[in-house]
Coordinates of C-alpha atoms in Angstrom, one line a residue:
Chain A
M156 CA -23.2 -19.1 -4.8
E157 CA -25.1 -19.0 -8.1
P158 CA -26.9 -22.3 -9.0
Q159 CA -24.8 -24.6 -11.2
E160 CA -26.1 -24.7 -14.7
N161 CA -27.0 -28.3 -15.9
N162 CA -24.7 -29.8 -18.5
H163 CA -26.5 -29.7 -21.8
I164 CA -25.6 -32.1 -24.6
L165 CA -26.9 -31.2 -28.0
S166 CA -28.2 -34.1 -30.2
Y167 CA -26.3 -34.9 -33.4
T168 CA -29.4 -34.0 -35.4
K169 CA -29.5 -30.5 -34.0
L170 CA -25.7 -30.1 -34.5
A171 CA -26.0 -31.3 -38.1
L172 CA -28.9 -28.9 -38.7
I173 CA -26.9 -25.9 -37.4
L174 CA -23.9 -27.0 -39.5
G175 CA -26.3 -27.1 -42.5
V176 CA -27.6 -23.6 -41.7
L177 CA -24.0 -22.3 -41.5
L178 CA -23.0 -23.9 -44.8
V179 CA -26.1 -22.4 -46.5
L180 CA -25.2 -19.0 -45.1
T181 CA -21.6 -19.4 -46.4
G182 CA -23.1 -20.2 -49.8
I183 CA -25.2 -17.0 -49.6
T184 CA -22.1 -15.0 -48.6
V185 CA -20.3 -16.3 -51.8
A186 CA -23.4 -15.7 -53.9
V187 CA -23.9 -12.0 -52.8
S188 CA -20.3 -11.3 -53.4
Y189 CA -21.1 -11.5 -57.1
L190 CA -23.9 -8.9 -56.8
D191 CA -23.2 -5.2 -56.8
L192 CA -25.5 -3.7 -54.2
G193 CA -23.6 -0.4 -53.9
F194 CA -23.6 0.9 -50.4
F195 CA -25.2 -2.3 -49.1
N196 CA -22.3 -4.6 -50.1
V197 CA -20.6 -4.4 -46.8
P198 CA -23.6 -4.1 -44.4
L199 CA -25.1 -7.3 -46.1
A200 CA -21.9 -9.3 -45.8
L201 CA -21.6 -8.2 -42.1
A202 CA -25.2 -9.1 -41.5
I203 CA -24.7 -12.6 -42.8
A204 CA -21.5 -13.0 -40.8
C205 CA -23.3 -11.8 -37.6
T206 CA -26.1 -14.3 -38.2
K207 CA -23.5 -17.1 -38.5
V208 CA -21.7 -16.0 -35.4
T209 CA -25.0 -15.9 -33.5
F210 CA -25.7 -19.6 -34.5
V211 CA -22.2 -20.6 -33.4
L212 CA -22.4 -18.8 -30.1
L213 CA -25.9 -20.0 -29.3
F214 CA -25.6 -23.7 -30.2
F215 CA -22.0 -24.7 -30.7
M216 CA -20.8 -22.7 -27.7
H217 CA -24.0 -23.4 -25.7
L218 CA -24.8 -19.8 -24.8
K219 CA -28.5 -20.5 -25.3
Y220 CA -28.4 -23.0 -22.4
E221 CA -26.2 -21.0 -20.0
G222 CA -27.4 -19.1 -17.0
P223 CA -27.6 -15.3 -16.6
I224 CA -24.0 -14.9 -15.3
I225 CA -22.4 -16.3 -18.4
N226 CA -24.8 -14.5 -20.7
L227 CA -24.2 -11.2 -18.9
S228 CA -20.4 -11.8 -19.0
F229 CA -20.6 -12.3 -22.8
V230 CA -22.8 -9.2 -23.4
G231 CA -20.4 -7.2 -21.2
T232 CA -17.4 -8.4 -23.1
I233 CA -18.9 -7.7 -26.5
S234 CA -20.1 -4.2 -25.4
F235 CA -16.5 -3.4 -24.1
L236 CA -15.0 -4.5 -27.5
F237 CA -17.7 -2.5 -29.3
I238 CA -16.9 0.7 -27.3
M239 CA -13.2 0.3 -27.8
I240 CA -13.4 0.0 -31.5
G241 CA -16.2 2.5 -31.8
F242 CA -14.4 5.3 -29.8
T243 CA -11.3 4.8 -31.9
F244 CA -13.2 5.0 -35.2
W245 CA -15.0 8.0 -33.9
D246 CA -11.7 9.8 -33.3
V247 CA -10.5 9.0 -36.8
A248 CA -13.8 10.2 -38.3
F249 CA -13.6 13.6 -36.7
R250 CA -9.9 14.3 -37.2
Chain B
M1039 CA -7.0 -25.7 23.4
T1040 CA -6.5 -27.9 20.4
T1041 CA -3.8 -26.9 17.9
T1042 CA -4.3 -27.2 14.2
E1043 CA -1.5 -27.8 11.8
S1044 CA -0.9 -24.8 9.7
F1045 CA -0.6 -24.8 5.9
Y1046 CA 3.2 -24.5 6.4
D1047 CA 3.2 -28.0 7.9
T1048 CA 0.8 -29.6 5.4
P1049 CA 1.9 -29.7 1.8
S1050 CA -0.7 -29.6 -0.9
P1051 CA -0.7 -31.9 -2.8
A1052 CA 0.2 -34.3 0.0
G1053 CA 3.5 -36.1 0.0
L1054 CA 5.6 -33.3 -1.4
T1055 CA 8.5 -32.3 0.8
G1056 CA 11.1 -29.5 1.0
I1057 CA 11.3 -27.1 -1.9
R1058 CA 9.0 -29.3 -4.1
A1059 CA 6.2 -28.6 -1.6
W1060 CA 6.5 -25.0 -2.6
L1061 CA 7.4 -25.2 -6.3
L1062 CA 4.6 -27.7 -7.1
T1063 CA 2.0 -26.5 -4.7
H1064 CA -1.7 -26.0 -5.5
D1065 CA -2.3 -24.2 -2.2
H1066 CA -3.5 -20.6 -2.8
K1067 CA -1.8 -19.5 0.4
R1068 CA 1.6 -20.8 -0.5
L1069 CA 1.3 -19.3 -3.9
G1070 CA 0.3 -15.9 -2.3
L1071 CA 3.6 -16.1 -0.3
M1072 CA 5.6 -17.1 -3.3
Y1073 CA 4.3 -14.1 -5.2
M1074 CA 5.1 -12.0 -2.2
W1075 CA 8.8 -12.7 -2.1
A1076 CA 9.1 -12.4 -5.8
I1077 CA 7.2 -9.1 -5.9
L1078 CA 9.2 -7.7 -3.0
F1079 CA 12.4 -8.5 -4.8
W1080 CA 11.3 -6.6 -7.9
F1081 CA 10.0 -3.7 -5.8
V1082 CA 13.4 -3.3 -4.2
I1083 CA 15.2 -3.4 -7.6
A1084 CA 12.8 -0.8 -9.1
M1085 CA 13.1 1.4 -6.0
L1086 CA 16.9 1.4 -6.3
C1087 CA 16.6 2.3 -10.0
G1088 CA 14.3 5.2 -8.9
L1089 CA 16.8 6.3 -6.3
L1090 CA 19.7 6.3 -8.8
L1091 CA 17.5 8.4 -11.2
R1092 CA 16.8 11.0 -8.5
T1093 CA 20.4 11.0 -7.4
E1094 CA 21.4 11.8 -11.0
L1095 CA 18.9 14.7 -11.1
M1096 CA 19.9 16.2 -7.7
S1097 CA 22.4 18.5 -9.4
Q1098 CA 22.7 19.9 -12.9
G1099 CA 24.8 18.1 -15.5
R1100 CA 26.3 14.6 -15.1
T1101 CA 26.2 13.5 -11.5
I1102 CA 26.5 9.7 -11.5
M1103 CA 25.6 8.4 -14.9
G1104 CA 25.4 9.3 -18.6
P1105 CA 22.2 10.1 -20.6
E1106 CA 21.9 6.7 -22.3
L1107 CA 22.0 4.8 -19.0
Y1108 CA 19.6 7.4 -17.5
N1109 CA 17.1 6.6 -20.4
S1110 CA 17.4 2.9 -19.9
L1111 CA 17.1 3.2 -16.1
F1112 CA 13.8 5.2 -16.2
T1113 CA 12.5 2.6 -18.6
L1114 CA 13.6 -0.2 -16.3
H1115 CA 12.1 1.5 -13.3
G1116 CA 8.8 2.0 -15.1
V1117 CA 8.5 -1.5 -16.6
I1118 CA 9.4 -3.3 -13.3
M1119 CA 7.3 -1.1 -11.1
V1120 CA 4.2 -1.3 -13.4
F1121 CA 4.3 -4.9 -14.6
L1122 CA 6.1 -6.7 -11.7
F1123 CA 5.1 -4.7 -8.7
V1124 CA 2.1 -2.4 -8.8
I1125 CA -0.2 -4.5 -11.0
P1126 CA 0.3 -7.9 -9.3
A1127 CA 1.2 -6.7 -5.7
V1128 CA -2.2 -6.7 -4.0
P1129 CA -4.2 -9.2 -6.1
A1130 CA -1.5 -11.8 -6.5
I1131 CA -0.3 -11.7 -2.9
F1132 CA -3.3 -10.8 -0.7
G1133 CA -5.9 -11.8 -3.3
N1134 CA -4.5 -15.3 -3.6
F1135 CA -4.1 -15.7 0.1
F1136 CA -7.4 -14.2 1.3
L1137 CA -10.0 -14.3 -1.5
P1138 CA -10.9 -18.0 -1.0
I1139 CA -10.9 -17.6 2.8
Q1140 CA -13.2 -14.5 2.6
L1141 CA -15.5 -16.5 0.4
G1142 CA -15.6 -19.4 2.9
T1143 CA -13.9 -21.9 0.6
D1144 CA -10.8 -24.0 0.6
D1145 CA -9.0 -22.9 -2.6
V1146 CA -9.4 -21.1 -5.9
F1147 CA -11.5 -22.7 -8.6
F1148 CA -8.4 -23.6 -10.7
P1149 CA -5.5 -24.4 -8.3
R1150 CA -3.2 -25.7 -11.0
L1151 CA -3.8 -22.7 -13.3
N1152 CA -2.9 -20.6 -10.3
L1153 CA 0.5 -22.3 -10.1
F1154 CA 0.9 -21.9 -13.8
S1155 CA 0.2 -18.1 -13.4
W1156 CA 3.0 -17.9 -10.9
Y1157 CA 5.4 -19.6 -13.3
L1158 CA 4.4 -17.3 -16.1
F1159 CA 5.0 -14.3 -13.7
M1160 CA 8.5 -15.7 -12.9
F1161 CA 9.2 -16.4 -16.5
G1162 CA 8.2 -12.9 -17.6
G1163 CA 10.4 -11.4 -14.9
L1164 CA 13.3 -13.6 -16.0
L1165 CA 12.9 -12.5 -19.7
A1166 CA 12.9 -8.9 -18.5
L1167 CA 16.2 -9.6 -16.7
I1168 CA 17.7 -11.4 -19.7
S1169 CA 16.8 -8.4 -21.9
L1170 CA 19.0 -6.3 -19.7
F1171 CA 22.1 -8.2 -20.5
S1172 CA 21.5 -9.4 -24.0
G1173 CA 21.4 -7.8 -27.5
E1174 CA 21.8 -4.0 -27.5
G1175 CA 20.8 -3.7 -23.9
F1176 CA 17.6 -2.6 -22.1
P1177 CA 15.2 -0.4 -24.1
D1178 CA 15.3 3.4 -23.6
T1179 CA 11.8 4.0 -24.8
G1180 CA 10.1 4.5 -21.4
W1181 CA 7.5 1.9 -20.2
T1182 CA 5.1 3.2 -22.8
F1183 CA 7.1 1.8 -25.8
Y1184 CA 5.7 4.6 -28.1
V1185 CA 6.1 4.2 -31.8
P1186 CA 7.9 5.1 -34.0
F1187 CA 10.8 5.2 -31.6
S1188 CA 10.2 1.7 -30.2
V1189 CA 10.0 0.3 -33.7
E1190 CA 13.2 2.0 -35.0
V1191 CA 15.5 1.9 -31.9
N1192 CA 18.2 -0.8 -31.8
T1193 CA 17.9 -1.6 -28.1
N1194 CA 16.3 -4.9 -26.9
V1195 CA 12.6 -3.8 -27.3
S1196 CA 11.3 -7.1 -28.7
L1197 CA 12.5 -9.2 -25.8
T1198 CA 11.2 -6.7 -23.2
V1199 CA 7.7 -6.4 -24.8
M1200 CA 7.6 -10.2 -24.9
A1201 CA 8.3 -10.2 -21.2
A1202 CA 5.4 -7.8 -20.7
F1203 CA 3.2 -10.0 -22.9
I1204 CA 3.9 -13.0 -20.7
L1205 CA 3.3 -11.1 -17.5
G1206 CA 0.0 -10.0 -19.0
M1207 CA -1.0 -13.7 -19.5
S1208 CA -0.2 -14.3 -15.9
S1209 CA -2.4 -11.4 -14.9
M1210 CA -5.3 -12.6 -17.1
L1211 CA -5.2 -16.1 -15.7
T1212 CA -5.3 -14.8 -12.1
G1213 CA -8.3 -12.6 -13.0
L1214 CA -10.1 -15.6 -14.6
N1215 CA -9.4 -17.7 -11.5
F1216 CA -10.8 -15.0 -9.2
I1217 CA -14.0 -14.5 -11.2
T1218 CA -14.7 -18.2 -11.4
T1219 CA -14.0 -18.7 -7.7
F1220 CA -16.2 -15.7 -6.8
H1221 CA -19.2 -17.3 -8.7
R1222 CA -18.6 -21.0 -8.3
M1223 CA -16.8 -21.6 -5.0
R1224 CA -18.2 -19.2 -2.4
D1225 CA -20.1 -20.6 0.5
K1226 CA -23.7 -21.5 -0.4
K1227 CA -25.1 -19.2 2.3
M1228 CA -23.1 -16.2 1.2
G1229 CA -25.2 -13.8 -0.9
L1230 CA -23.7 -11.1 -3.1
M1231 CA -24.3 -8.4 -0.5
Q1232 CA -22.5 -10.5 2.2
I1233 CA -19.2 -10.6 0.4
P1234 CA -16.3 -8.6 2.0
L1235 CA -15.4 -5.5 0.1
F1236 CA -11.8 -6.6 -0.5
T1237 CA -13.1 -9.6 -2.5
W1238 CA -15.6 -7.3 -4.3
S1239 CA -12.7 -5.0 -5.3
L1240 CA -10.7 -8.1 -6.6
Y1241 CA -13.8 -9.2 -8.6
A1242 CA -14.1 -5.7 -10.3
T1243 CA -10.3 -5.7 -10.9
A1244 CA -10.5 -9.2 -12.4
W1245 CA -13.0 -8.1 -15.0
V1246 CA -10.7 -5.3 -16.1
Q1247 CA -7.7 -7.7 -16.2
I1248 CA -9.6 -10.1 -18.5
L1249 CA -11.1 -7.5 -20.8
A1250 CA -8.2 -5.0 -21.1
T1251 CA -5.1 -7.1 -20.9
P1252 CA -5.6 -8.8 -24.3
V1253 CA -5.5 -5.4 -25.9
I1254 CA -1.9 -4.6 -24.7
S1255 CA -0.8 -8.2 -25.5
I1256 CA -1.9 -7.7 -29.1
T1257 CA -0.4 -4.2 -29.2
L1258 CA 3.0 -5.5 -28.0
V1259 CA 2.9 -8.3 -30.5
L1260 CA 2.2 -5.6 -33.2
V1261 CA 5.3 -3.7 -32.1
V1262 CA 7.4 -6.9 -32.6
V1263 CA 5.7 -7.5 -36.0
E1264 CA 6.6 -3.9 -37.0
R1265 CA 10.2 -4.4 -35.9
L1266 CA 10.6 -7.6 -37.7
F1267 CA 8.6 -7.1 -40.9
S1268 CA 7.9 -3.3 -41.2
V1269 CA 4.3 -3.8 -42.1
G1270 CA 3.5 -0.1 -41.6
L1271 CA 0.6 -0.4 -39.2
F1272 CA 1.7 2.8 -37.4
D1273 CA 3.5 4.3 -40.3
P1274 CA 1.6 7.0 -42.3
D1275 CA 3.8 6.5 -45.3
K1276 CA 2.4 3.0 -45.6
G1277 CA -1.2 4.0 -44.8
G1278 CA -0.8 3.3 -41.0
D1279 CA -1.7 5.6 -38.1
P1280 CA 0.8 6.4 -35.4
I1281 CA -2.0 7.6 -33.1
L1282 CA -3.6 4.1 -33.3
Y1283 CA -0.7 2.8 -31.2
Q1284 CA -1.5 5.3 -28.5
H1285 CA -5.1 4.3 -28.6
L1286 CA -4.3 0.6 -28.3
F1287 CA -1.7 1.2 -25.6
W1288 CA -3.9 3.3 -23.4
M1289 CA -6.9 1.1 -23.9
Y1290 CA -5.1 -1.2 -21.6
S1291 CA -2.8 1.0 -19.7
H1292 CA -5.4 3.4 -18.4
P1293 CA -7.7 0.6 -17.1
A1294 CA -4.5 -0.9 -15.7
V1295 CA -4.3 2.1 -13.4
Y1296 CA -7.6 0.8 -12.0
I1297 CA -6.2 -2.8 -11.9
M1298 CA -3.6 -1.2 -9.7
I1299 CA -5.7 1.0 -7.4
L1300 CA -9.0 -1.0 -7.0
P1301 CA -7.5 -3.8 -4.9
G1302 CA -5.8 -1.2 -2.8
M1303 CA -9.1 0.5 -2.2
G1304 CA -10.5 -2.9 -1.1
V1305 CA -7.7 -3.2 1.5
I1306 CA -8.6 0.2 2.9
S1307 CA -12.3 -0.8 3.0
E1308 CA -11.3 -3.7 5.2
I1309 CA -9.0 -1.8 7.5
I1310 CA -11.0 1.3 8.3
P1311 CA -14.1 -0.4 9.8
V1312 CA -12.0 -2.9 11.9
F1313 CA -10.1 -0.1 13.6
S1314 CA -13.1 2.2 13.9
R1315 CA -15.1 -0.8 15.5
K1316 CA -17.9 0.3 13.3
S1317 CA -19.8 -1.1 10.4
I1318 CA -18.6 0.3 7.1
F1319 CA -20.6 3.2 5.9
G1320 CA -22.3 2.7 2.5
Y1321 CA -21.4 -1.0 1.9
K1322 CA -23.6 -1.2 -1.2
A1323 CA -22.3 2.2 -2.5
I1324 CA -18.7 0.9 -2.2
V1325 CA -19.6 -2.3 -4.0
W1326 CA -21.3 -0.3 -6.9
S1327 CA -18.5 2.2 -6.9
S1328 CA -15.9 -0.6 -7.4
M1329 CA -17.9 -1.9 -10.4
G1330 CA -18.5 1.7 -11.6
I1331 CA -14.8 2.5 -11.5
A1332 CA -14.1 -0.7 -13.4
V1333 CA -16.6 0.3 -16.2
A1334 CA -16.0 4.0 -16.3
G1335 CA -12.2 3.6 -15.9
S1336 CA -12.2 1.5 -19.1
L1337 CA -13.7 4.3 -21.2
V1338 CA -11.3 7.2 -20.5
W1339 CA -8.0 6.0 -22.0
A1340 CA -7.6 8.8 -24.5
H1341 CA -7.2 11.5 -21.8
H1342 CA -3.5 10.6 -22.1
M1343 CA -3.6 11.7 -25.7
Y1344 CA -4.9 15.3 -25.7
T1345 CA -1.8 16.6 -27.4
S1346 CA -1.3 13.7 -29.8
G1347 CA -3.3 15.1 -32.7
M1348 CA -6.5 13.3 -31.8
S1349 CA -9.8 14.9 -33.0
D1350 CA -11.2 17.8 -30.9
V1351 CA -14.5 15.9 -30.6
S1352 CA -12.7 13.0 -28.9
V1353 CA -10.7 15.3 -26.7
F1354 CA -14.0 16.9 -25.4
F1355 CA -15.7 13.6 -25.0
F1356 CA -12.8 11.8 -23.2
S1357 CA -12.4 14.8 -20.9
L1358 CA -16.1 14.6 -19.9
L1359 CA -15.8 10.9 -19.2
T1360 CA -12.7 11.4 -17.2
F1361 CA -14.5 13.7 -14.8
L1362 CA -17.2 11.0 -14.4
V1363 CA -14.6 8.5 -12.9
A1364 CA -14.0 10.9 -10.1
I1365 CA -17.5 10.3 -8.8
P1366 CA -17.2 6.6 -7.7
S1367 CA -13.7 7.3 -6.4
A1368 CA -15.1 10.1 -4.2
V1369 CA -17.9 7.8 -3.0
K1370 CA -15.3 5.5 -1.6
V1371 CA -13.3 8.3 0.1
F1372 CA -16.5 9.8 1.7
S1373 CA -17.6 6.3 2.9
W1374 CA -14.2 5.7 4.6
I1375 CA -14.4 9.1 6.3
A1376 CA -18.0 8.5 7.3
T1377 CA -17.1 5.1 8.7
M1378 CA -14.6 6.7 11.1
Y1379 CA -17.0 9.4 12.2
K1380 CA -18.1 8.6 15.7
G1381 CA -16.3 5.3 15.6
S1382 CA -14.2 3.9 18.5
I1383 CA -10.9 4.4 16.7
E1384 CA -7.9 2.4 17.7
M1385 CA -4.6 3.6 16.2
T1386 CA -2.4 0.8 14.8
P1387 CA 0.2 0.7 12.0
P1388 CA -2.3 -0.6 9.4
L1389 CA -4.8 2.2 10.2
L1390 CA -2.1 4.8 10.1
L1391 CA -1.0 3.6 6.7
A1392 CA -4.6 3.5 5.6
L1393 CA -5.1 7.2 6.7
I1394 CA -1.9 8.2 4.8
F1395 CA -3.4 6.4 1.8
I1396 CA -6.6 8.4 2.0
Y1397 CA -4.6 11.7 2.2
L1398 CA -2.1 10.9 -0.6
F1399 CA -4.7 9.3 -2.9
S1400 CA -7.0 12.3 -2.5
I1401 CA -4.2 14.6 -3.7
G1402 CA -3.5 12.1 -6.5
G1403 CA -7.1 12.1 -7.5
L1404 CA -7.5 15.9 -7.4
T1405 CA -4.3 16.5 -9.4
G1406 CA -5.8 14.0 -11.8
L1407 CA -8.7 16.4 -12.4
V1408 CA -6.2 19.1 -13.5
L1409 CA -4.9 16.7 -16.1
G1410 CA -8.4 15.5 -17.1
A1411 CA -9.4 19.1 -18.0
V1412 CA -8.0 19.8 -21.5
G1413 CA -6.7 23.4 -20.9
P1414 CA -4.5 22.8 -17.9
D1415 CA -3.5 19.4 -19.3
I1416 CA -1.9 21.0 -22.4
H1417 CA 0.1 23.3 -20.1
V1418 CA 1.5 20.5 -17.9
H1419 CA 1.5 17.6 -20.4
D1420 CA 4.7 15.5 -20.2
T1421 CA 6.0 17.5 -17.3
H1422 CA 7.1 16.5 -13.8
F1423 CA 3.5 17.4 -12.8
V1424 CA 2.3 14.2 -14.5
V1425 CA 5.0 12.2 -12.9
A1426 CA 4.1 13.5 -9.5
H1427 CA 0.3 13.0 -10.0
F1428 CA 0.9 9.4 -11.2
H1429 CA 3.1 8.6 -8.2
F1430 CA 0.6 10.2 -5.8
V1431 CA -2.0 7.8 -7.1
M1432 CA 0.2 4.7 -7.7
F1433 CA 2.6 5.0 -4.8
G1434 CA 0.6 7.2 -2.4
G1435 CA -2.4 5.1 -3.2
T1436 CA -1.5 1.5 -4.2
G1437 CA 1.9 1.5 -2.5
F1438 CA 0.6 2.6 0.8
A1439 CA -2.4 0.3 0.5
F1440 CA 0.2 -2.5 -0.1
F1441 CA 2.1 -1.5 3.0
A1442 CA -1.1 -1.3 5.0
A1443 CA -2.2 -4.8 3.7
L1444 CA 1.2 -6.2 4.7
H1445 CA 0.9 -4.8 8.3
F1446 CA -2.8 -5.8 8.5
W1447 CA -2.6 -9.4 7.3
W1448 CA 1.0 -10.2 8.4
P1449 CA -0.1 -11.7 11.7
K1450 CA -2.6 -13.9 9.8
M1451 CA -0.2 -15.0 7.2
F1452 CA 2.7 -15.8 9.5
G1453 CA 1.1 -16.1 12.9
I1454 CA 3.5 -13.6 14.4
M1455 CA 3.3 -9.9 15.4
Y1456 CA 5.7 -7.1 14.6
D1457 CA 7.0 -4.2 16.6
F1458 CA 4.5 -1.3 16.5
K1459 CA 6.9 1.5 17.4
K1460 CA 9.3 0.7 14.5
A1461 CA 6.3 0.3 12.2
Y1462 CA 5.1 3.8 13.1
I1463 CA 8.5 5.3 12.7
G1464 CA 8.9 3.6 9.3
S1465 CA 5.4 4.7 8.1
V1466 CA 5.8 8.3 9.2
L1467 CA 9.2 8.6 7.7
T1468 CA 8.0 7.1 4.4
A1469 CA 5.1 9.5 4.3
I1470 CA 7.3 12.6 5.0
G1471 CA 9.9 11.4 2.5
F1472 CA 7.0 10.9 0.0
L1473 CA 5.8 14.5 0.4
F1474 CA 9.4 15.8 0.1
H1475 CA 9.9 13.7 -3.0
Y1476 CA 6.7 14.5 -5.0
V1477 CA 5.5 17.9 -3.9
P1478 CA 8.6 19.6 -5.4
M1479 CA 7.9 17.6 -8.6
L1480 CA 4.3 19.0 -8.8
I1481 CA 5.8 22.5 -8.6
L1482 CA 8.6 21.7 -11.0
G1483 CA 5.9 20.5 -13.5
M1484 CA 3.9 23.7 -13.1
Q1485 CA 7.1 25.6 -13.8
G1486 CA 7.5 23.6 -17.0
M1487 CA 10.2 21.1 -16.3
P1488 CA 9.6 18.2 -18.7
R1489 CA 9.7 14.6 -17.6
R1490 CA 12.3 12.0 -18.7
Y1491 CA 14.9 14.8 -19.2
Y1492 CA 18.5 14.0 -18.3
D1493 CA 19.4 17.6 -17.6
Y1494 CA 17.6 20.9 -16.8
L1495 CA 17.8 24.7 -16.5
P1496 CA 19.4 26.2 -13.4
K1497 CA 16.0 27.4 -12.1
Y1498 CA 14.9 23.8 -11.5
E1499 CA 17.9 22.8 -9.4
T1500 CA 16.4 23.5 -5.9
G1501 CA 13.2 21.5 -6.7
N1502 CA 15.2 18.6 -8.0
F1503 CA 17.6 18.6 -5.1
L1504 CA 14.6 18.6 -2.6
A1505 CA 13.0 15.7 -4.6
G1506 CA 16.2 13.8 -4.3
F1507 CA 16.5 14.4 -0.6
G1508 CA 12.9 13.2 -0.2
A1509 CA 13.7 10.1 -2.2
Y1510 CA 16.4 9.1 0.3
L1511 CA 14.1 9.8 3.3
L1512 CA 11.4 7.7 1.5
C1513 CA 13.8 4.8 1.0
I1514 CA 15.0 4.9 4.6
G1515 CA 11.4 4.8 5.8
I1516 CA 10.6 1.8 3.6
L1517 CA 13.8 0.0 4.8
I1518 CA 12.8 0.5 8.4
M1519 CA 9.3 -0.9 7.7
F1520 CA 10.6 -4.0 5.9
V1521 CA 13.4 -4.7 8.4
N1522 CA 10.8 -4.4 11.2
L1523 CA 8.6 -7.0 9.5
L1524 CA 11.5 -9.3 8.8
M1525 CA 12.7 -9.0 12.4
S1526 CA 9.4 -10.4 13.5
F1527 CA 10.6 -13.8 12.2
R1528 CA 13.4 -13.6 14.7
Q1529 CA 11.4 -12.3 17.7
R1530 CA 8.4 -14.7 16.9
V1531 CA 5.8 -12.9 19.1
P1532 CA 2.8 -15.1 18.5
A1533 CA -0.3 -13.5 17.1
S1534 CA -3.8 -14.7 18.0
S1535 CA -6.3 -15.8 15.4
N1536 CA -8.0 -12.4 15.6
P1537 CA -5.5 -9.8 16.9
W1538 CA -7.3 -6.7 15.5
G1539 CA -11.0 -7.7 16.2
G1540 CA -11.9 -8.2 12.5
T1541 CA -15.3 -9.7 11.5
T1542 CA -14.6 -11.2 8.0
L1543 CA -14.0 -14.9 7.7
E1544 CA -10.1 -14.8 7.7
W1545 CA -10.3 -13.7 11.3
T1546 CA -12.2 -16.8 12.3
V1547 CA -9.5 -19.2 11.3
P1548 CA -6.2 -19.9 13.0
S1549 CA -3.1 -17.8 12.4
P1550 CA -1.6 -19.1 10.1
P1551 CA -4.6 -20.9 8.6
P1552 CA -4.7 -24.7 8.1
V1553 CA -4.3 -26.1 4.6
H1554 CA -8.0 -26.3 3.9
N1555 CA -8.6 -22.9 5.6
F1556 CA -11.5 -23.8 7.9
V1557 CA -11.4 -26.2 10.8
E1558 CA -15.1 -25.9 11.2
K1559 CA -17.8 -25.0 8.8
P1560 CA -17.6 -21.2 8.3
Q1561 CA -20.4 -19.2 9.9
I1562 CA -21.6 -16.6 7.4
M1563 CA -22.8 -13.4 9.0
E1564 CA -25.8 -11.6 7.8
F1565 CA -23.6 -8.6 7.2
P1566 CA -19.8 -9.0 7.0
Y1567 CA -19.1 -5.8 9.0
D1568 CA -21.3 -6.3 12.0
F1569 CA -19.1 -5.2 15.0
S1570 CA -21.7 -5.6 17.7
E1571 CA -20.1 -8.7 19.2
I1572 CA -16.6 -7.4 18.9
A1573 CA -17.6 -4.1 20.5
A1574 CA -19.3 -6.0 23.4
Q1575 CA -16.1 -8.1 23.9
V1576 CA -13.9 -4.9 24.0
K1577 CA -16.3 -3.4 26.5
G1578 CA -16.2 -6.5 28.6
N1579 CA -12.4 -6.7 28.6
K1580 CA -12.2 -3.0 29.7
R1581 CA -14.4 -3.7 32.7

């Protein structure tokens, strides 16, 4: 059996800090929506969103403190989703 | 000899009596049996639907029913067989019963969730039943619910897809329970490469269940949304894409084929070494091939869509990937054959059924390559060839693995043995009936007879008559098999704890097992298929 991961409790300070980071990133998202960056409009918005998601996953969902099984499961799930969406888009692109 | 109370005599949670001891149980073994009776009920219903369909097709024109009923009946046959028999059969019955025991533990990680899964399964089945007799009647869309027909038709599509949605939830929760039990509950001394292959196959299946089932759930909800609000997700006039439905549907439904077959392969991997008295050949290769099938099988869904109008690049790519899935499947077949080579083979009903599985599944797999290649697929697409191929894999494969598992683990589950002679007769008759039933369908398909057609040209009559004849033989064979198993309750010939000479942990506990599975701490073997002791015992007995 895999070793049990220890329960990890985040301090209020750390949680508040992450919340602050997320709020700042939300502010940036709103701010860049007023800028016209041409082609980079969507990639930039997605990059900010991905950064926010990463913070939520790592700290609020404790992925940073989990063992390899949970991390591997998460990566596998995301890869599966990526492939499903990617292959479907690929079909549409070449029709 | 001391006797141990079996799980039948010990309710879990304690204090429950009568029917409540079953309906509120947390015991994985009781739940496995509850699944068994429910699934067998659905199997018989769906089999009778299939028999009526083939009777209708035995002669040209109207035989016993009209075209509307025929359309509803093949939908009913498909929905019940897929969602209420083939997908849950092996994992829900034998997985629930044996996975914790094979892992050396007393239950699954979430026993209450396990009970909830069973209720979801029953509720989903009930909804499917209600949809038969309410509204405009059962859908005539086929089990694939393809748009735009499923969105426009007046029959009871919404209720039926909700039933499938709920059954999907049950399947996901079972998968979640198995993965968690695999990682968190197995005996501390059991390393990954000491886990029996049946449990490994359930683990690989559970991942597909968790990752792919949400896709079909969402897709079915989208069908209901379309029917209620006409959003236009699949309607080109409103900017939608009809092929998107097929992508979403097959994203689940092709991996679902592996949800159906992988546990069956796990069953065969248990049976072959036991009756060959020989360690399984290529244990690690089988483990990796199970995981390989789970991964590769999830990437090939669009080979169902070659003629849908999908891009040529995708057609080429999915065809290539489809051929890759054949490799891990072949690894398993070669390993089973190599296990038997120079083994001390003892013929029993489970082994006979396992051998039939290998033969029929191989035909199913090879005809799958015909469909995986784009050129021949376009020729036989949507013909009886596809129907026959699918049934060779799903019935010849999973169905026979299910029968083999029933005969293999019956003495362990109930502590009684059945009549071998009748089991052989039933198995052989089922196999002969199967070949009579599906080989003509392969030929009919090559000749161009489409599937799901109510009537046909005169040149297809002989093939359809033969297929119908085979269907009756098949059903008689299955009836003999089931009656024989049921008769064992009347004859009550006691079975020992290890009647076959198995080496995995379920054969070290009493038959039937006690409520907490193990009377003593389980002894974990270095390798789960080490037959040296069993072989020595057999030799000693012969002297």
